[in-house]
């Protein structure tokens, strides 16, 4: 009995050690020796926190740091947000060549402080967060490996030509809350973004729809600009756009061609807080439509229904309208919603008026 108990304890200990080593491998995200693990923990900067169960993450956020401390060589995830850092130099990140994720949001990094080539030795960097800094231009020399680039709430007014060259892996570009004018967002400045899925240009200073967006764009956010109209052929170059937000612009019915949103790819359309007086024509595939806080006075089902009366009779037809959510509050539309609207959009689950 005594031997059996000792044997069970020994087995439990061995299993515990084995599990610990498995955890180490998962935590570091690569094949590393136990000595490397110990070295990573030992090299953790005193200003930072390196969790023992996930030592590849280094947390240096909210420390009032003015410069980047020495980063251990096996770091994959580096958190430096909410500090007072003014520069990002190549020397400061010389050890961090294996980074996958770098967060320097809410610091004081300027164009001068963003040394050219500071990130060029990070061939595996996937996500870079540089929001809420003092940049006036998109940084040059970014790694071509990037998949997400967040530059919101800076002072960016310039996108240098060729800055995105070779960055066809970038799927998300967030430039929200900057100072971009129409002439800054062009085919030349966006060249190289062949794999872009989401483009966020909300809260800039655009007065017209941006040009040069790649055909791969699926999500386009343009809220809070000064856009007054949309060219009738604008979306022919964006065959995959599914989520479109134009809230808080100066769009009027005169500046919006009737069929411009009749796009088979479009699933969600947000046009809140504009100056529309009529409901635009939509495709049968649209599922969410936001038209609140415009100047619309009436809704006529015969005018906005995207399918014929014959198709409505056979509601199992593939072309039957898919609209499920409709916001019309903040307009001048007297209740109730006309019956022909309800009969057209029979899948509606929520109407706000």
Short mmCIF file of C-alpha atoms in Angstrom, two decimals:
data_model
loop_
_atom_site.label_atom_id
_atom_site.label_comp_id
_atom_site.label_asym_id
_atom_site.label_seq_id
_atom_site.Cartn_x
_atom_site.Cartn_y
_atom_site.Cartn_z
CA UNK A 1 0.00 0.00 0.00
CA UNK A 2 2.82 2.37 0.91
CA UNK A 3 4.71 1.61 -2.33
CA UNK A 4 1.58 2.16 -4.36
CA UNK A 5 1.05 5.58 -2.80
CA UNK A 6 4.65 6.62 -3.50
CA UNK A 7 4.35 5.35 -7.04
CA UNK A 8 1.20 7.43 -7.58
CA UNK A 9 2.89 10.53 -6.16
CA UNK A 10 5.91 10.01 -8.42
CA UNK A 11 3.66 9.59 -11.45
CA UNK A 12 1.73 12.76 -10.54
CA UNK A 13 5.00 14.68 -10.18
CA UNK A 14 6.24 13.47 -13.57
CA UNK A 15 2.96 14.39 -15.19
CA UNK A 16 3.17 17.82 -13.58
CA UNK A 17 6.69 18.38 -14.91
CA UNK A 18 5.63 17.18 -18.36
CA UNK A 19 2.62 19.53 -18.32
CA UNK A 20 4.85 22.42 -17.27
CA UNK A 21 7.18 21.84 -20.22
CA UNK A 22 4.19 21.61 -22.56
CA UNK A 23 2.95 24.92 -21.16
CA UNK A 24 6.34 26.47 -21.72
CA UNK A 25 6.36 25.50 -25.37
CA UNK A 26 2.87 26.87 -25.87
CA UNK A 27 3.62 30.01 -23.91
CA UNK A 28 6.72 30.89 -25.86
CA UNK A 29 5.05 29.90 -29.10
CA UNK A 30 8.17 28.20 -30.44
CA UNK A 31 10.72 25.49 -29.69
CA UNK A 32 12.87 26.85 -26.90
CA UNK A 33 15.04 25.26 -24.30
CA UNK A 34 14.42 25.49 -20.60
CA UNK A 35 17.53 27.66 -20.40
CA UNK A 36 15.96 30.10 -22.88
CA UNK A 37 12.81 30.20 -20.78
CA UNK A 38 14.80 31.04 -17.66
CA UNK A 39 16.81 33.65 -19.56
CA UNK A 40 13.61 35.26 -20.82
CA UNK A 41 12.21 35.53 -17.30
CA UNK A 42 15.51 36.79 -15.90
CA UNK A 43 15.87 39.44 -18.63
CA UNK A 44 12.43 40.89 -17.96
CA UNK A 45 12.91 44.67 -17.49
CA UNK A 46 12.34 45.80 -13.94
CA UNK A 47 9.85 48.37 -15.22
CA UNK A 48 7.74 45.63 -16.80
CA UNK A 49 5.84 42.47 -15.97
CA UNK A 50 6.55 39.13 -17.66
CA UNK A 51 4.04 36.42 -16.64
CA UNK A 52 5.77 33.14 -15.86
CA UNK A 53 3.00 31.16 -17.52
CA UNK A 54 3.29 33.28 -20.68
CA UNK A 55 6.81 34.76 -20.71
CA UNK A 56 6.67 35.71 -24.38
CA UNK A 57 4.40 38.61 -23.35
CA UNK A 58 6.05 41.67 -21.82
CA UNK A 59 3.78 44.23 -20.17
CA UNK A 60 5.30 47.70 -19.82
CA UNK A 61 2.05 49.65 -20.06
CA UNK A 62 0.91 52.42 -17.71
CA UNK A 63 4.39 52.96 -16.21
CA UNK A 64 5.06 56.61 -17.20
CA UNK A 65 8.02 55.39 -19.24
CA UNK A 66 9.83 57.98 -21.36
CA UNK A 67 11.93 55.45 -23.25
CA UNK A 68 11.67 51.80 -24.19
CA UNK A 69 13.54 49.47 -21.80
CA UNK A 70 15.72 46.59 -23.00
CA UNK A 71 13.37 43.94 -24.32
CA UNK A 72 14.15 40.20 -23.87
CA UNK A 73 14.97 38.37 -27.14
CA UNK A 74 12.12 35.82 -27.04
CA UNK A 75 9.37 38.43 -26.72
CA UNK A 76 6.41 37.96 -29.06
CA UNK A 77 3.91 40.39 -27.56
CA UNK A 78 5.04 43.80 -26.29
CA UNK A 79 2.70 46.20 -24.52
CA UNK A 80 3.95 49.78 -24.16
CA UNK A 81 0.68 51.72 -24.29
CA UNK A 82 -0.21 54.59 -21.97
CA UNK A 83 3.30 55.88 -21.39
CA UNK A 84 5.27 59.03 -22.22
CA UNK A 85 7.48 57.53 -24.95
CA UNK A 86 8.55 60.07 -27.60
CA UNK A 87 10.62 57.93 -29.93
CA UNK A 88 10.75 54.48 -31.44
CA UNK A 89 14.35 53.74 -32.39
CA UNK A 90 15.99 50.75 -33.99
CA UNK A 91 18.38 50.43 -31.04
CA UNK A 92 15.58 50.32 -28.48
CA UNK A 93 14.03 47.29 -30.19
CA UNK A 94 17.23 45.60 -31.36
CA UNK A 95 16.52 42.44 -29.33
CA UNK A 96 12.85 42.24 -30.26
CA UNK A 97 13.28 40.70 -33.68
CA UNK A 98 10.66 37.99 -33.08
CA UNK A 99 7.78 40.34 -32.22
CA UNK A 100 4.32 39.45 -33.52
CA UNK A 101 2.42 42.21 -31.70
CA UNK A 102 3.54 45.72 -30.72
CA UNK A 103 1.29 48.16 -28.88
CA UNK A 104 2.51 51.75 -28.40
CA UNK A 105 -0.92 53.40 -28.30
CA UNK A 106 -1.32 56.60 -26.29
CA UNK A 107 2.27 57.80 -26.13
CA UNK A 108 3.99 60.92 -27.52
CA UNK A 109 5.69 59.49 -30.58
CA UNK A 110 6.35 62.07 -33.32
CA UNK A 111 7.53 61.77 -36.93
CA UNK A 112 11.02 62.74 -35.81
CA UNK A 113 10.89 60.16 -33.04
CA UNK A 114 9.84 57.42 -35.45
CA UNK A 115 13.25 56.46 -36.81
CA UNK A 116 13.23 55.13 -40.38
CA UNK A 117 13.83 51.39 -40.32
CA UNK A 118 13.05 51.10 -36.61
CA UNK A 119 10.87 48.06 -37.30
CA UNK A 120 12.61 46.64 -40.36
CA UNK A 121 14.26 43.82 -38.39
CA UNK A 122 10.88 42.40 -37.33
CA UNK A 123 9.97 40.10 -40.22
CA UNK A 124 7.23 38.38 -38.21
CA UNK A 125 5.40 41.45 -36.89
CA UNK A 126 1.67 41.03 -37.58
CA UNK A 127 -0.07 43.76 -35.59
CA UNK A 128 1.12 47.29 -34.88
CA UNK A 129 -0.85 49.69 -32.72
CA UNK A 130 0.27 53.34 -32.82
CA UNK A 131 -2.98 55.16 -32.11
CA UNK A 132 -3.18 58.35 -30.04
CA UNK A 133 0.33 59.61 -30.72
CA UNK A 134 1.63 62.77 -32.44
CA UNK A 135 2.33 61.48 -35.95
CA UNK A 136 1.58 63.73 -38.92
CA UNK A 137 2.51 61.16 -41.58
CA UNK A 138 2.15 57.41 -42.00
CA UNK A 139 5.54 55.98 -40.96
CA UNK A 140 7.78 54.63 -43.72
CA UNK A 141 9.75 51.39 -43.54
CA UNK A 142 7.05 49.27 -41.95
CA UNK A 143 7.45 45.46 -42.14
CA UNK A 144 5.74 43.82 -45.11
CA UNK A 145 4.52 41.09 -42.75
CA UNK A 146 1.95 43.40 -41.11
CA UNK A 147 -1.67 42.27 -41.14
CA UNK A 148 -3.15 45.05 -38.99
CA UNK A 149 -2.00 48.67 -38.70
CA UNK A 150 -3.75 50.99 -36.28
CA UNK A 151 -2.88 54.70 -36.58
CA UNK A 152 -6.08 56.29 -35.28
CA UNK A 153 -6.25 59.61 -33.44
CA UNK A 154 -2.92 61.02 -34.54
CA UNK A 155 -2.45 64.18 -36.62
CA UNK A 156 -1.81 62.43 -39.92
CA UNK A 157 -2.37 64.56 -43.01
CA UNK A 158 0.02 62.77 -45.34
CA UNK A 159 0.34 59.25 -46.75
CA UNK A 160 3.72 59.14 -48.54
CA UNK A 161 3.74 57.58 -52.00
CA UNK A 162 4.95 53.98 -51.84
CA UNK A 163 4.64 53.72 -48.06
CA UNK A 164 2.51 50.57 -48.46
CA UNK A 165 4.60 49.01 -51.22
CA UNK A 166 4.80 45.25 -50.77
CA UNK A 167 2.28 45.23 -47.93
CA UNK A 168 -0.24 42.97 -49.61
CA UNK A 169 -0.75 41.06 -46.34
CA UNK A 170 -2.24 44.09 -44.62
CA UNK A 171 -5.95 43.40 -44.11
CA UNK A 172 -6.84 46.21 -41.66
CA UNK A 173 -5.81 49.87 -41.89
CA UNK A 174 -7.21 52.21 -39.25
CA UNK A 175 -6.66 55.92 -39.96
CA UNK A 176 -9.67 57.16 -37.99
CA UNK A 177 -9.50 60.54 -36.29
CA UNK A 178 -6.72 62.15 -38.30
CA UNK A 179 -6.49 65.18 -40.62
CA UNK A 180 -6.59 63.58 -44.04
CA UNK A 181 -7.90 65.65 -46.94
CA UNK A 182 -9.08 64.35 -50.31
CA UNK A 183 -5.71 64.77 -52.00
CA UNK A 184 -3.98 62.62 -49.37
CA UNK A 185 -6.01 59.47 -50.09
CA UNK A 186 -5.27 58.49 -53.68
CA UNK A 187 -4.43 55.50 -55.81
CA UNK A 188 -0.76 56.47 -55.57
CA UNK A 189 -0.71 56.72 -51.77
CA UNK A 190 -2.59 53.44 -51.29
CA UNK A 191 -0.66 51.43 -53.85
CA UNK A 192 0.44 48.06 -52.48
CA UNK A 193 -2.64 47.26 -50.37
CA UNK A 194 -3.81 44.37 -52.51
CA UNK A 195 -5.16 42.36 -49.58
CA UNK A 196 -6.94 45.13 -47.67
CA UNK A 197 -10.27 44.12 -46.12
CA UNK A 198 -11.10 46.92 -43.68
CA UNK A 199 -10.36 50.61 -44.25
CA UNK A 200 -11.29 53.08 -41.52
CA UNK A 201 -11.16 56.73 -42.59
CA UNK A 202 -13.80 57.99 -40.17
CA UNK A 203 -13.44 61.43 -38.55
CA UNK A 204 -11.04 62.93 -41.06
CA UNK A 205 -11.55 65.95 -43.34
CA UNK A 206 -12.71 64.28 -46.53
CA UNK A 207 -15.24 66.14 -48.69
CA UNK A 208 -15.53 63.41 -51.34
CA UNK A 209 -15.36 59.63 -51.49
CA UNK A 210 -11.75 58.40 -51.26
CA UNK A 211 -10.10 57.20 -54.44
CA UNK A 212 -7.63 54.39 -54.96
CA UNK A 213 -9.16 51.85 -52.57
CA UNK A 214 -8.22 48.28 -53.57
CA UNK A 215 -10.95 46.00 -55.00
CA UNK A 216 -10.49 43.68 -52.00
CA UNK A 217 -12.03 46.27 -49.62
CA UNK A 218 -14.96 44.69 -47.76
CA UNK A 219 -15.50 47.11 -44.86
CA UNK A 220 -15.36 50.87 -45.50
CA UNK A 221 -15.89 53.31 -42.63
CA UNK A 222 -16.23 57.00 -43.55
CA UNK A 223 -18.28 58.37 -40.64
CA UNK A 224 -17.82 61.95 -39.48
CA UNK A 225 -16.37 63.52 -42.63
CA UNK A 226 -17.78 66.24 -44.90
CA UNK A 227 -18.77 64.06 -47.84
CA UNK A 228 -21.60 65.62 -49.87
CA UNK A 229 -22.06 63.18 -52.73
CA UNK A 230 -21.14 59.84 -54.28
CA UNK A 231 -20.25 59.36 -57.98
CA UNK A 232 -22.70 57.03 -59.71
CA UNK A 233 -19.97 54.58 -60.76
CA UNK A 234 -18.01 54.76 -57.51
CA UNK A 235 -18.61 51.21 -56.26
CA UNK A 236 -17.81 49.53 -59.57
CA UNK A 237 -14.21 49.40 -58.38
CA UNK A 238 -15.24 47.89 -55.02
CA UNK A 239 -17.07 44.65 -55.91
CA UNK A 240 -16.66 43.13 -52.42
CA UNK A 241 -17.86 45.97 -50.21
CA UNK A 242 -20.24 44.48 -47.62
CA UNK A 243 -20.18 46.95 -44.71
CA UNK A 244 -20.43 50.66 -45.51
CA UNK A 245 -20.66 53.43 -42.91
CA UNK A 246 -21.26 57.05 -43.93
CA UNK A 247 -22.88 58.34 -40.75
CA UNK A 248 -22.45 62.01 -39.89
CA UNK A 249 -21.61 63.40 -43.31
CA UNK A 250 -23.41 65.96 -45.52
CA UNK A 251 -25.04 63.58 -47.95
CA UNK A 252 -28.19 64.84 -49.62
CA UNK A 253 -30.59 63.07 -51.95
CA UNK A 254 -29.30 65.26 -54.79
CA UNK A 255 -25.74 64.03 -54.22
CA UNK A 256 -26.66 60.35 -53.90
CA UNK A 257 -27.68 58.66 -57.18
CA UNK A 258 -30.76 56.52 -56.68
CA UNK A 259 -29.13 53.18 -57.49
CA UNK A 260 -25.66 53.83 -56.08
CA UNK A 261 -26.26 51.47 -53.10
CA UNK A 262 -27.91 48.76 -55.17
CA UNK A 263 -24.93 46.43 -54.66
CA UNK A 264 -25.31 42.67 -54.46
CA UNK A 265 -22.36 42.43 -52.04
CA UNK A 266 -23.71 44.98 -49.52
CA UNK A 267 -24.99 43.61 -46.19
CA UNK A 268 -24.98 46.67 -43.92
CA UNK A 269 -25.47 50.32 -44.88
CA UNK A 270 -25.30 53.15 -42.33
CA UNK A 271 -26.39 56.64 -43.46
CA UNK A 272 -27.46 58.14 -40.13
CA UNK A 273 -27.15 61.89 -39.42
CA UNK A 274 -27.08 63.12 -43.01
CA UNK A 275 -29.41 65.34 -45.07
CA UNK A 276 -31.31 62.74 -47.10
CA UNK A 277 -34.93 63.48 -47.95
CA UNK A 278 -35.66 60.13 -49.60
CA UNK A 279 -34.88 56.49 -48.89
CA UNK A 280 -32.24 55.33 -51.40
CA UNK A 281 -32.85 52.24 -53.48
CA UNK A 282 -31.20 49.15 -51.97
CA UNK A 283 -30.37 45.64 -53.07
CA UNK A 284 -32.39 42.60 -52.04
CA UNK A 285 -29.40 41.24 -50.14
CA UNK A 286 -29.05 44.16 -47.70
CA UNK A 287 -29.71 43.08 -44.09
CA UNK A 288 -29.17 46.24 -41.99
CA UNK A 289 -30.14 49.79 -43.00
CA UNK A 290 -29.59 52.87 -40.80
CA UNK A 291 -31.35 56.03 -42.01
CA UNK A 292 -32.08 57.71 -38.69
CA UNK A 293 -31.69 61.47 -38.20
CA UNK A 294 -32.10 62.57 -41.79
CA UNK A 295 -34.88 64.69 -43.35
CA UNK A 296 -37.03 61.90 -44.77
CA UNK A 297 -40.77 62.64 -44.70
CA UNK A 298 -42.28 59.49 -46.18
CA UNK A 299 -41.53 55.88 -47.08
CA UNK A 300 -43.18 54.24 -50.06
CA UNK A 301 -42.83 50.48 -50.45
CA UNK A 302 -43.40 50.56 -54.20
CA UNK A 303 -40.46 52.94 -54.60
CA UNK A 304 -37.90 51.21 -52.36
CA UNK A 305 -38.81 47.52 -52.67
CA UNK A 306 -35.87 45.89 -54.51
CA UNK A 307 -37.91 43.07 -56.10
CA UNK A 308 -40.96 42.81 -58.27
CA UNK A 309 -44.47 41.99 -57.08
CA UNK A 310 -44.17 38.59 -58.77
CA UNK A 311 -41.06 37.74 -56.77
CA UNK A 312 -42.83 38.75 -53.56
CA UNK A 313 -45.59 36.27 -54.28
CA UNK A 314 -43.01 33.49 -54.31
CA UNK A 315 -41.26 34.45 -51.08
CA UNK A 316 -38.99 31.43 -51.14
CA UNK A 317 -37.38 32.95 -54.22
CA UNK A 318 -33.65 33.60 -53.85
CA UNK A 319 -34.13 37.27 -54.69
CA UNK A 320 -36.56 37.92 -51.82
CA UNK A 321 -35.43 40.94 -49.71
CA UNK A 322 -33.21 40.01 -46.74
CA UNK A 323 -33.61 43.27 -44.76
CA UNK A 324 -33.86 42.48 -41.03
CA UNK A 325 -33.10 45.79 -39.29
CA UNK A 326 -34.31 49.26 -40.27
CA UNK A 327 -33.79 52.58 -38.43
CA UNK A 328 -35.87 55.56 -39.46
CA UNK A 329 -36.11 57.49 -36.18
CA UNK A 330 -35.13 61.15 -36.11
CA UNK A 331 -36.86 61.84 -39.44
CA UNK A 332 -40.26 63.37 -40.20
CA UNK A 333 -42.06 60.14 -41.05
CA UNK A 334 -45.50 59.85 -39.43
CA UNK A 335 -46.33 56.40 -38.03
CA UNK A 336 -47.32 53.73 -38.80
CA UNK A 337 -44.96 52.18 -41.34
CA UNK A 338 -46.89 51.69 -44.61
CA UNK A 339 -48.19 48.15 -45.16
CA UNK A 340 -46.47 47.81 -48.54
CA UNK A 341 -43.08 48.33 -46.83
CA UNK A 342 -43.81 45.55 -44.34
CA UNK A 343 -45.08 43.28 -47.11
CA UNK A 344 -41.89 43.82 -49.09
CA UNK A 345 -39.43 43.32 -46.25
CA UNK A 346 -41.05 40.36 -44.55
CA UNK A 347 -37.88 39.29 -42.75
CA UNK A 348 -37.77 42.55 -40.76
CA UNK A 349 -37.26 41.81 -37.08
CA UNK A 350 -36.75 45.38 -35.87
CA UNK A 351 -38.01 48.73 -37.16
CA UNK A 352 -37.12 51.87 -35.22
CA UNK A 353 -39.22 54.87 -36.13
#
